[in-house]
């Protein structure tokens, strides 16, 4: 049987003996293998001058496996920049439509908070929107011969109108604390009928059936309304009422979204989700169910009131028929299409429902006829069919709405980032050992 142990060359034997003789005072040590001694000497001789091929290869592989940064914030910044540039390139029709979308989205945040986070069905959202719109109109309008008003500064009138809707929500919260499900929905629906009766009957306050003009908005002396004989130009583009209100409504929407997310991600949001999932368990964990239901109605009604003020500024004139049962149903469709409990879903649903009728009316002149007179479908009726069918399809195929679809695509994208890309699977060049022979193994 042959001995498999490695044999030392004469050069290695002499090198070991020389190292032992030069350090006579050191304790006796176990001699290291010759191959390891030679590699150590070679590494020490080449360090500081050039890196080994193995180090370069490991560094290149680490760079290839490093995932690219996700473009989330970049996309948000690009979207915000595009919204800021809209008044410079689009006509008044699209700006007016954008004002409606912004106002609808702000009000929809209140309903998606109430239903999506707290699990409380409300069919009276139109009542709180009307209260905010008419409250601002009454507080900001000067008193006239046949109309009453306080003539307050517009900013103060806006704040007081939102506070007024919050108080109304608190007054209704004891009823909401004792009812659940469809019973709460029917009880809140009664607010809409009561509101319609008051809006039509209180003519000095609301203008009756014909409605009432909405006073313009001003902020720290800057008027958002058109001034006769004065035109403001920005980069050569005339900036009128719609252009100015566009930026105001955009700022209000961004502020409302930030407040919504802070509320949902905080202690109040966790308590509301606990009440939504199981009231008994939430109460056992120390959550005051009645109090947090009141908080939910307070916040929801204030969002609705703020949306009502923006809606009144966009309409210029408000009438009672606008704030009926149909508006409450439309807001339910908005949050279902967008996704319950999501701020982005509320914005998406508002964009879909608020803009679809106007866009169809602009570009679709007839469908199976020439309009209602010939028995065909008008654009408004077609829009109701389209988003009604969208509600059914979303409930069947994606119960979570547009926000759930977005989350699914985001998770799929993240899983794709975790997988190695095509570049990482390419074979790297082989290394060369000390004798210059190509090998794929590391030393």
Short mmCIF file of C-alpha atoms in Angstrom, two decimals:
data_model
loop_
_atom_site.label_atom_id
_atom_site.label_comp_id
_atom_site.label_asym_id
_atom_site.label_seq_id
_atom_site.Cartn_x
_atom_site.Cartn_y
_atom_site.Cartn_z
CA UNK A 1 0.00 0.00 0.00
CA UNK A 2 1.47 3.36 -1.06
CA UNK A 3 1.75 6.30 1.31
CA UNK A 4 -0.72 9.08 0.34
CA UNK A 5 0.83 11.79 2.49
CA UNK A 6 2.36 14.76 0.60
CA UNK A 7 6.13 14.81 0.32
CA UNK A 8 8.16 17.97 0.82
CA UNK A 9 10.52 19.30 -1.74
CA UNK A 10 14.08 20.18 -0.70
CA UNK A 11 13.32 23.91 -1.02
CA UNK A 12 10.36 23.65 1.34
CA UNK A 13 12.45 21.62 3.85
CA UNK A 14 15.23 24.20 3.87
CA UNK A 15 12.76 27.08 4.25
CA UNK A 16 11.21 25.42 7.30
CA UNK A 17 14.61 24.78 8.86
CA UNK A 18 15.73 28.36 8.29
CA UNK A 19 12.55 29.73 9.95
CA UNK A 20 13.17 27.51 12.98
CA UNK A 21 16.78 28.60 13.37
CA UNK A 22 16.01 32.35 13.18
CA UNK A 23 13.62 32.21 16.18
CA UNK A 24 15.31 30.05 18.82
CA UNK A 25 13.49 31.67 21.81
CA UNK A 26 9.93 30.97 20.57
CA UNK A 27 8.05 27.97 21.92
CA UNK A 28 7.89 24.90 19.79
CA UNK A 29 5.09 25.08 17.23
CA UNK A 30 3.54 22.56 14.92
CA UNK A 31 5.00 23.04 11.45
CA UNK A 32 2.46 24.25 8.92
CA UNK A 33 1.85 22.48 5.63
CA UNK A 34 4.14 23.61 2.87
CA UNK A 35 1.33 24.42 0.46
CA UNK A 36 -0.34 26.79 2.99
CA UNK A 37 3.02 28.47 3.70
CA UNK A 38 3.62 29.03 0.01
CA UNK A 39 0.13 30.53 -0.55
CA UNK A 40 0.56 32.82 2.45
CA UNK A 41 3.91 34.03 1.17
CA UNK A 42 2.46 34.67 -2.28
CA UNK A 43 -0.53 36.59 -0.87
CA UNK A 44 1.76 38.74 1.28
CA UNK A 45 3.99 39.48 -1.68
CA UNK A 46 1.07 40.53 -3.92
CA UNK A 47 -1.00 42.48 -1.33
CA UNK A 48 -0.89 46.23 -1.84
CA UNK A 49 -0.08 45.89 -5.53
CA UNK A 50 -3.07 44.06 -7.07
CA UNK A 51 -6.17 42.13 -5.99
CA UNK A 52 -6.46 38.41 -6.57
CA UNK A 53 -8.89 37.19 -9.25
CA UNK A 54 -11.07 35.59 -6.53
CA UNK A 55 -11.63 38.95 -4.81
CA UNK A 56 -12.55 40.65 -8.08
CA UNK A 57 -14.94 37.86 -8.94
CA UNK A 58 -16.66 38.00 -5.55
CA UNK A 59 -17.04 41.78 -5.80
CA UNK A 60 -18.53 41.54 -9.30
CA UNK A 61 -20.98 38.85 -8.21
CA UNK A 62 -22.11 40.98 -5.25
CA UNK A 63 -22.76 43.93 -7.55
CA UNK A 64 -24.76 41.79 -9.94
CA UNK A 65 -26.90 40.33 -7.17
CA UNK A 66 -27.67 43.71 -5.62
CA UNK A 67 -31.33 44.63 -6.39
CA UNK A 68 -32.10 47.92 -8.03
CA UNK A 69 -33.85 50.56 -5.86
CA UNK A 70 -37.62 50.54 -6.17
CA UNK A 71 -38.98 53.58 -7.99
CA UNK A 72 -41.80 54.26 -5.50
CA UNK A 73 -40.83 57.75 -4.43
CA UNK A 74 -39.64 58.61 -7.91
CA UNK A 75 -43.04 57.72 -9.36
CA UNK A 76 -44.82 59.76 -6.69
CA UNK A 77 -42.62 62.76 -7.40
CA UNK A 78 -43.19 62.41 -11.14
CA UNK A 79 -46.96 62.16 -10.62
CA UNK A 80 -46.99 65.25 -8.42
CA UNK A 81 -44.94 67.16 -10.98
CA UNK A 82 -47.39 66.13 -13.71
CA UNK A 83 -50.36 67.35 -11.63
CA UNK A 84 -48.63 70.66 -11.00
CA UNK A 85 -48.10 71.10 -14.74
CA UNK A 86 -51.70 70.31 -15.77
CA UNK A 87 -53.00 73.94 -15.68
CA UNK A 88 -50.32 74.96 -18.19
CA UNK A 89 -51.41 72.48 -20.88
CA UNK A 90 -55.10 71.61 -20.43
CA UNK A 91 -58.21 73.62 -21.09
CA UNK A 92 -60.86 74.74 -18.61
CA UNK A 93 -63.04 71.63 -19.09
CA UNK A 94 -60.39 69.31 -17.73
CA UNK A 95 -59.52 71.66 -14.91
CA UNK A 96 -63.15 71.86 -13.85
CA UNK A 97 -63.38 68.09 -14.01
CA UNK A 98 -60.25 67.83 -11.88
CA UNK A 99 -61.83 70.07 -9.23
CA UNK A 100 -64.81 67.70 -9.02
CA UNK A 101 -62.48 64.72 -8.70
CA UNK A 102 -60.45 66.36 -5.92
CA UNK A 103 -63.56 67.33 -3.94
CA UNK A 104 -65.08 63.86 -4.37
CA UNK A 105 -61.85 62.18 -3.28
CA UNK A 106 -61.62 64.24 -0.09
CA UNK A 107 -65.19 63.39 0.86
CA UNK A 108 -64.66 59.72 -0.07
CA UNK A 109 -61.79 59.51 2.43
CA UNK A 110 -64.33 60.02 5.21
CA UNK A 111 -66.59 57.20 4.04
CA UNK A 112 -63.74 54.75 3.45
CA UNK A 113 -62.49 55.52 6.96
CA UNK A 114 -65.92 54.89 8.44
CA UNK A 115 -66.75 51.73 6.50
CA UNK A 116 -63.34 50.33 5.65
CA UNK A 117 -61.56 50.95 8.95
CA UNK A 118 -64.40 51.02 11.52
CA UNK A 119 -66.86 48.73 9.72
CA UNK A 120 -69.80 51.15 10.07
CA UNK A 121 -72.14 51.41 7.09
CA UNK A 122 -73.39 54.92 6.42
CA UNK A 123 -75.90 55.93 3.77
CA UNK A 124 -76.04 59.52 4.97
CA UNK A 125 -72.72 60.76 3.64
CA UNK A 126 -74.49 63.18 1.30
CA UNK A 127 -76.02 64.93 4.32
CA UNK A 128 -72.62 65.82 5.77
CA UNK A 129 -71.34 66.94 2.37
CA UNK A 130 -74.35 69.22 2.02
CA UNK A 131 -73.81 70.56 5.53
CA UNK A 132 -70.23 71.52 4.67
CA UNK A 133 -71.22 73.16 1.37
CA UNK A 134 -74.15 75.14 2.73
CA UNK A 135 -72.31 75.93 5.97
CA UNK A 136 -69.46 77.56 4.08
CA UNK A 137 -71.90 79.43 1.83
CA UNK A 138 -73.84 80.80 4.80
CA UNK A 139 -70.78 81.74 6.83
CA UNK A 140 -68.86 83.40 3.98
CA UNK A 141 -71.78 85.18 2.23
CA UNK A 142 -72.76 88.68 3.29
CA UNK A 143 -76.34 89.27 4.35
CA UNK A 144 -78.69 90.45 1.60
CA UNK A 145 -82.30 91.40 1.13
CA UNK A 146 -83.57 87.85 0.76
CA UNK A 147 -80.55 85.85 1.97
CA UNK A 148 -78.93 85.59 5.37
CA UNK A 149 -75.20 85.31 5.97
CA UNK A 150 -72.40 86.25 8.32
CA UNK A 151 -69.83 87.54 5.82
CA UNK A 152 -66.86 85.92 7.58
CA UNK A 153 -63.42 85.62 5.93
CA UNK A 154 -63.39 82.61 3.58
CA UNK A 155 -60.67 80.73 5.46
CA UNK A 156 -62.48 81.12 8.77
CA UNK A 157 -65.76 80.13 7.12
CA UNK A 158 -64.09 76.97 5.76
CA UNK A 159 -62.75 75.98 9.18
CA UNK A 160 -66.09 76.63 10.90
CA UNK A 161 -68.00 74.71 8.22
CA UNK A 162 -65.76 71.66 8.74
CA UNK A 163 -66.16 71.98 12.51
CA UNK A 164 -69.94 72.21 12.06
CA UNK A 165 -70.04 68.91 10.20
CA UNK A 166 -67.87 67.36 12.91
CA UNK A 167 -70.36 68.43 15.56
CA UNK A 168 -73.19 66.94 13.50
CA UNK A 169 -71.28 63.66 13.30
CA UNK A 170 -70.80 63.64 17.07
CA UNK A 171 -74.50 64.26 17.62
CA UNK A 172 -75.33 61.24 15.47
CA UNK A 173 -72.69 58.99 17.06
CA UNK A 174 -74.91 57.78 19.97
CA UNK A 175 -77.29 56.34 17.40
CA UNK A 176 -74.39 54.80 15.48
CA UNK A 177 -73.03 53.21 18.68
CA UNK A 178 -76.23 51.24 19.20
CA UNK A 179 -76.79 50.06 15.62
CA UNK A 180 -74.78 47.90 13.25
CA UNK A 181 -74.90 46.76 9.66
CA UNK A 182 -77.89 47.52 7.53
CA UNK A 183 -79.77 49.03 10.48
CA UNK A 184 -77.15 51.72 10.82
CA UNK A 185 -77.29 52.29 7.07
CA UNK A 186 -81.06 52.82 7.13
CA UNK A 187 -80.83 55.12 10.17
CA UNK A 188 -78.17 57.24 8.47
CA UNK A 189 -80.24 57.32 5.29
CA UNK A 190 -82.86 59.20 7.29
CA UNK A 191 -80.41 62.07 7.61
CA UNK A 192 -80.53 62.57 3.85
CA UNK A 193 -84.32 62.88 3.80
CA UNK A 194 -84.29 65.27 6.75
CA UNK A 195 -81.57 67.31 5.07
CA UNK A 196 -83.50 67.52 1.80
CA UNK A 197 -86.56 68.80 3.64
CA UNK A 198 -84.54 71.47 5.46
CA UNK A 199 -82.64 72.56 2.35
CA UNK A 200 -85.84 73.06 0.36
CA UNK A 201 -87.81 74.67 3.18
CA UNK A 202 -85.25 77.06 4.66
CA UNK A 203 -85.21 79.40 1.66
CA UNK A 204 -83.55 82.44 3.32
CA UNK A 205 -80.69 80.19 4.42
CA UNK A 206 -80.29 77.83 1.48
CA UNK A 207 -82.07 79.55 -1.39
CA UNK A 208 -84.73 76.85 -1.60
CA UNK A 209 -85.12 74.80 -4.76
CA UNK A 210 -83.20 77.32 -6.87
CA UNK A 211 -80.15 77.10 -4.65
CA UNK A 212 -77.67 79.77 -3.67
CA UNK A 213 -74.49 81.26 -5.13
CA UNK A 214 -71.23 80.28 -3.47
CA UNK A 215 -68.91 83.13 -2.46
CA UNK A 216 -65.36 83.05 -3.76
CA UNK A 217 -62.40 81.89 -1.75
CA UNK A 218 -59.47 84.04 -0.68
CA UNK A 219 -56.38 83.18 1.32
CA UNK A 220 -54.31 85.88 3.05
CA UNK A 221 -55.48 88.50 0.60
CA UNK A 222 -54.98 86.36 -2.51
CA UNK A 223 -58.29 85.92 -4.35
CA UNK A 224 -58.99 82.70 -6.22
CA UNK A 225 -61.82 84.26 -8.20
CA UNK A 226 -61.49 86.15 -11.47
CA UNK A 227 -61.08 89.89 -11.09
CA UNK A 228 -62.74 91.92 -13.88
CA UNK A 229 -60.17 93.74 -15.98
CA UNK A 230 -57.22 91.93 -14.39
CA UNK A 231 -55.60 88.82 -15.86
CA UNK A 232 -52.69 87.05 -14.22
CA UNK A 233 -50.11 85.35 -16.44
CA UNK A 234 -47.74 82.62 -15.28
CA UNK A 235 -45.08 81.61 -17.82
CA UNK A 236 -47.24 83.14 -20.53
CA UNK A 237 -50.37 81.17 -19.53
CA UNK A 238 -53.40 83.08 -18.23
CA UNK A 239 -54.26 81.90 -14.73
CA UNK A 240 -57.95 82.29 -14.00
CA UNK A 241 -60.31 80.84 -11.42
CA UNK A 242 -59.98 77.19 -12.46
CA UNK A 243 -56.18 77.31 -12.54
CA UNK A 244 -55.96 78.82 -9.08
CA UNK A 245 -58.52 76.51 -7.54
CA UNK A 246 -56.71 73.55 -9.08
CA UNK A 247 -53.70 74.11 -6.83
CA UNK A 248 -55.88 74.84 -3.80
CA UNK A 249 -57.85 71.62 -4.23
CA UNK A 250 -54.67 69.61 -4.87
CA UNK A 251 -53.10 70.93 -1.66
CA UNK A 252 -56.25 70.15 0.33
CA UNK A 253 -56.37 66.62 -1.07
CA UNK A 254 -52.72 65.96 -0.21
CA UNK A 255 -53.28 67.28 3.31
CA UNK A 256 -56.38 65.10 3.71
CA UNK A 257 -54.50 62.00 2.53
CA UNK A 258 -51.68 62.66 5.01
CA UNK A 259 -54.16 63.11 7.87
CA UNK A 260 -55.98 59.93 6.84
CA UNK A 261 -52.81 57.86 6.85
CA UNK A 262 -51.61 59.26 10.16
CA UNK A 263 -54.97 58.45 11.68
CA UNK A 264 -55.11 54.94 10.26
CA UNK A 265 -51.54 54.00 11.20
CA UNK A 266 -51.82 55.32 14.75
CA UNK A 267 -53.49 54.11 17.90
CA UNK A 268 -56.93 55.26 16.79
CA UNK A 269 -56.67 53.29 13.55
CA UNK A 270 -55.71 50.09 15.36
CA UNK A 271 -58.62 50.53 17.76
CA UNK A 272 -61.06 51.12 14.90
CA UNK A 273 -59.92 47.95 13.13
CA UNK A 274 -60.34 46.05 16.36
CA UNK A 275 -63.91 47.34 16.68
CA UNK A 276 -64.55 46.42 13.05
CA UNK A 277 -63.27 42.86 13.40
CA UNK A 278 -64.78 41.98 16.78
CA UNK A 279 -66.39 44.43 19.18
CA UNK A 280 -66.43 42.04 22.15
CA UNK A 281 -62.76 41.18 21.77
CA UNK A 282 -61.86 44.85 21.36
CA UNK A 283 -63.77 45.76 24.51
CA UNK A 284 -62.04 42.94 26.39
CA UNK A 285 -58.68 44.40 25.36
CA UNK A 286 -59.63 47.79 26.84
CA UNK A 287 -60.97 49.60 23.78
CA UNK A 288 -63.86 51.93 24.52
CA UNK A 289 -66.14 50.88 21.67
CA UNK A 290 -68.64 53.72 22.02
CA UNK A 291 -65.94 56.37 22.18
CA UNK A 292 -64.05 55.12 19.14
CA UNK A 293 -67.24 54.85 17.12
CA UNK A 294 -67.83 58.49 17.95
CA UNK A 295 -64.28 59.27 16.83
CA UNK A 296 -64.97 57.50 13.54
CA UNK A 297 -68.12 59.50 12.84
CA UNK A 298 -66.38 62.71 13.87
CA UNK A 299 -63.47 62.20 11.47
CA UNK A 300 -65.69 60.90 8.67
CA UNK A 301 -68.09 63.83 8.85
CA UNK A 302 -65.21 66.34 8.89
CA UNK A 303 -63.72 64.81 5.76
CA UNK A 304 -67.18 64.99 4.18
CA UNK A 305 -67.59 68.63 5.20
CA UNK A 306 -64.21 69.58 3.73
CA UNK A 307 -65.14 67.81 0.49
CA UNK A 308 -68.45 69.66 0.51
CA UNK A 309 -66.68 73.03 0.69
CA UNK A 310 -64.48 72.12 -2.29
CA UNK A 311 -67.51 70.85 -4.17
CA UNK A 312 -69.36 74.12 -3.56
CA UNK A 313 -66.37 76.12 -4.84
CA UNK A 314 -66.24 73.94 -7.94
CA UNK A 315 -69.98 74.25 -8.65
CA UNK A 316 -70.22 78.02 -7.93
CA UNK A 317 -73.91 77.46 -7.20
CA UNK A 318 -75.39 74.68 -5.07
CA UNK A 319 -78.92 73.29 -5.14
CA UNK A 320 -80.58 70.73 -2.82
CA UNK A 321 -81.08 68.09 -5.54
CA UNK A 322 -77.33 67.61 -5.80
CA UNK A 323 -77.12 66.18 -2.27
CA UNK A 324 -79.70 63.44 -2.48
CA UNK A 325 -79.76 59.68 -2.06
CA UNK A 326 -78.05 59.18 -5.42
CA UNK A 327 -74.96 60.96 -4.11
CA UNK A 328 -74.77 58.61 -1.11
CA UNK A 329 -75.02 55.59 -3.40
CA UNK A 330 -72.33 56.99 -5.67
CA UNK A 331 -69.96 57.37 -2.74
CA UNK A 332 -70.54 53.76 -1.77
CA UNK A 333 -69.66 52.80 -5.34
CA UNK A 334 -66.53 54.94 -5.15
CA UNK A 335 -65.07 53.24 -2.11
CA UNK A 336 -66.03 49.74 -3.31
CA UNK A 337 -64.40 50.29 -6.71
CA UNK A 338 -61.29 51.80 -5.16
CA UNK A 339 -61.01 49.46 -2.19
CA UNK A 340 -62.34 49.80 1.35
CA UNK A 341 -60.10 51.46 3.90
CA UNK A 342 -57.50 52.74 1.42
CA UNK A 343 -56.67 56.38 0.69
CA UNK A 344 -55.38 55.51 -2.77
CA UNK A 345 -58.51 53.49 -3.42
CA UNK A 346 -60.70 56.46 -2.53
CA UNK A 347 -58.79 58.66 -4.97
CA UNK A 348 -58.97 56.04 -7.73
CA UNK A 349 -62.70 55.47 -7.19
CA UNK A 350 -63.37 59.21 -7.21
CA UNK A 351 -61.45 59.56 -10.46
CA UNK A 352 -63.44 56.73 -12.02
CA UNK A 353 -66.94 57.70 -10.89
CA UNK A 354 -66.68 61.50 -10.95
CA UNK A 355 -64.98 61.80 -14.34
CA UNK A 356 -66.68 59.05 -16.32
CA UNK A 357 -70.06 60.77 -16.96
CA UNK A 358 -68.43 64.02 -18.08
CA UNK A 359 -65.93 62.28 -20.36
CA UNK A 360 -68.62 60.15 -21.97
CA UNK A 361 -70.87 63.16 -22.42
CA UNK A 362 -68.02 64.96 -24.16
CA UNK A 363 -66.93 62.19 -26.51
CA UNK A 364 -69.91 59.88 -26.88
CA UNK A 365 -72.81 61.60 -28.65
CA UNK A 366 -75.00 58.57 -29.22
CA UNK A 367 -75.30 54.86 -28.55
CA UNK A 368 -77.97 52.86 -30.38
CA UNK A 369 -79.80 56.04 -31.21
CA UNK A 370 -79.46 59.78 -30.94
CA UNK A 371 -80.19 60.18 -27.24
CA UNK A 372 -83.17 60.00 -24.93
CA UNK A 373 -85.60 61.39 -27.49
CA UNK A 374 -85.07 58.44 -29.84
CA UNK A 375 -85.05 55.84 -27.10
CA UNK A 376 -81.25 55.47 -27.03
CA UNK A 377 -78.90 55.61 -24.05
CA UNK A 378 -77.56 58.98 -23.03
CA UNK A 379 -73.99 59.37 -21.85
CA UNK A 380 -75.08 59.84 -18.21
CA UNK A 381 -77.10 56.62 -18.26
CA UNK A 382 -74.25 54.82 -20.00
CA UNK A 383 -71.87 56.01 -17.31
CA UNK A 384 -74.12 54.58 -14.60
CA UNK A 385 -74.20 51.25 -16.44
CA UNK A 386 -70.41 51.23 -16.78
CA UNK A 387 -69.51 51.89 -13.18
CA UNK A 388 -72.41 49.72 -11.98
CA UNK A 389 -70.96 46.86 -14.00
CA UNK A 390 -67.52 47.73 -12.63
CA UNK A 391 -68.81 47.35 -9.07
CA UNK A 392 -70.22 43.90 -9.89
CA UNK A 393 -67.05 42.76 -11.66
CA UNK A 394 -64.78 44.01 -8.88
CA UNK A 395 -66.85 42.32 -6.19
CA UNK A 396 -66.78 39.05 -8.14
CA UNK A 397 -63.15 39.01 -9.30
CA UNK A 398 -61.41 41.38 -6.85
CA UNK A 399 -63.41 41.97 -3.66
CA UNK A 400 -60.66 44.19 -2.29
CA UNK A 401 -61.08 46.71 -5.12
CA UNK A 402 -58.40 48.62 -6.93
CA UNK A 403 -56.18 48.89 -3.86
CA UNK A 404 -56.06 45.09 -3.50
CA UNK A 405 -55.12 44.76 -7.16
CA UNK A 406 -52.34 47.30 -6.65
CA UNK A 407 -51.03 45.40 -3.61
CA UNK A 408 -51.06 42.15 -5.56
CA UNK A 409 -49.04 43.66 -8.39
CA UNK A 410 -46.63 45.18 -5.88
CA UNK A 411 -46.05 41.83 -4.18
CA UNK A 412 -45.48 40.17 -7.51
CA UNK A 413 -42.96 42.87 -8.44
CA UNK A 414 -41.11 42.39 -5.15
CA UNK A 415 -40.93 38.63 -5.68
CA UNK A 416 -39.47 39.34 -9.10
CA UNK A 417 -36.80 41.57 -7.52
CA UNK A 418 -35.79 38.79 -5.12
CA UNK A 419 -35.13 36.35 -7.97
CA UNK A 420 -31.68 36.48 -9.64
CA UNK A 421 -31.76 38.35 -12.89
CA UNK A 422 -30.43 37.09 -16.20
CA UNK A 423 -27.07 38.77 -15.66
CA UNK A 424 -26.36 36.87 -12.43
CA UNK A 425 -26.79 33.51 -14.12
CA UNK A 426 -24.04 34.17 -16.68
CA UNK A 427 -20.91 32.06 -16.05
CA UNK A 428 -17.97 34.02 -14.72
CA UNK A 429 -14.49 33.52 -16.24
CA UNK A 430 -12.57 30.65 -14.62
CA UNK A 431 -9.73 31.27 -12.25
CA UNK A 432 -6.13 30.25 -12.83
CA UNK A 433 -4.19 28.43 -10.13
CA UNK A 434 -0.60 29.05 -9.15
CA UNK A 435 0.74 26.90 -12.00
CA UNK A 436 -1.40 28.79 -14.59
CA UNK A 437 -3.83 25.87 -15.06
CA UNK A 438 -7.48 26.88 -15.49
CA UNK A 439 -9.79 25.65 -12.71
CA UNK A 440 -13.29 26.44 -11.46
CA UNK A 441 -12.52 25.75 -7.79
CA UNK A 442 -11.42 28.39 -5.34
CA UNK A 443 -8.08 27.84 -3.54
#
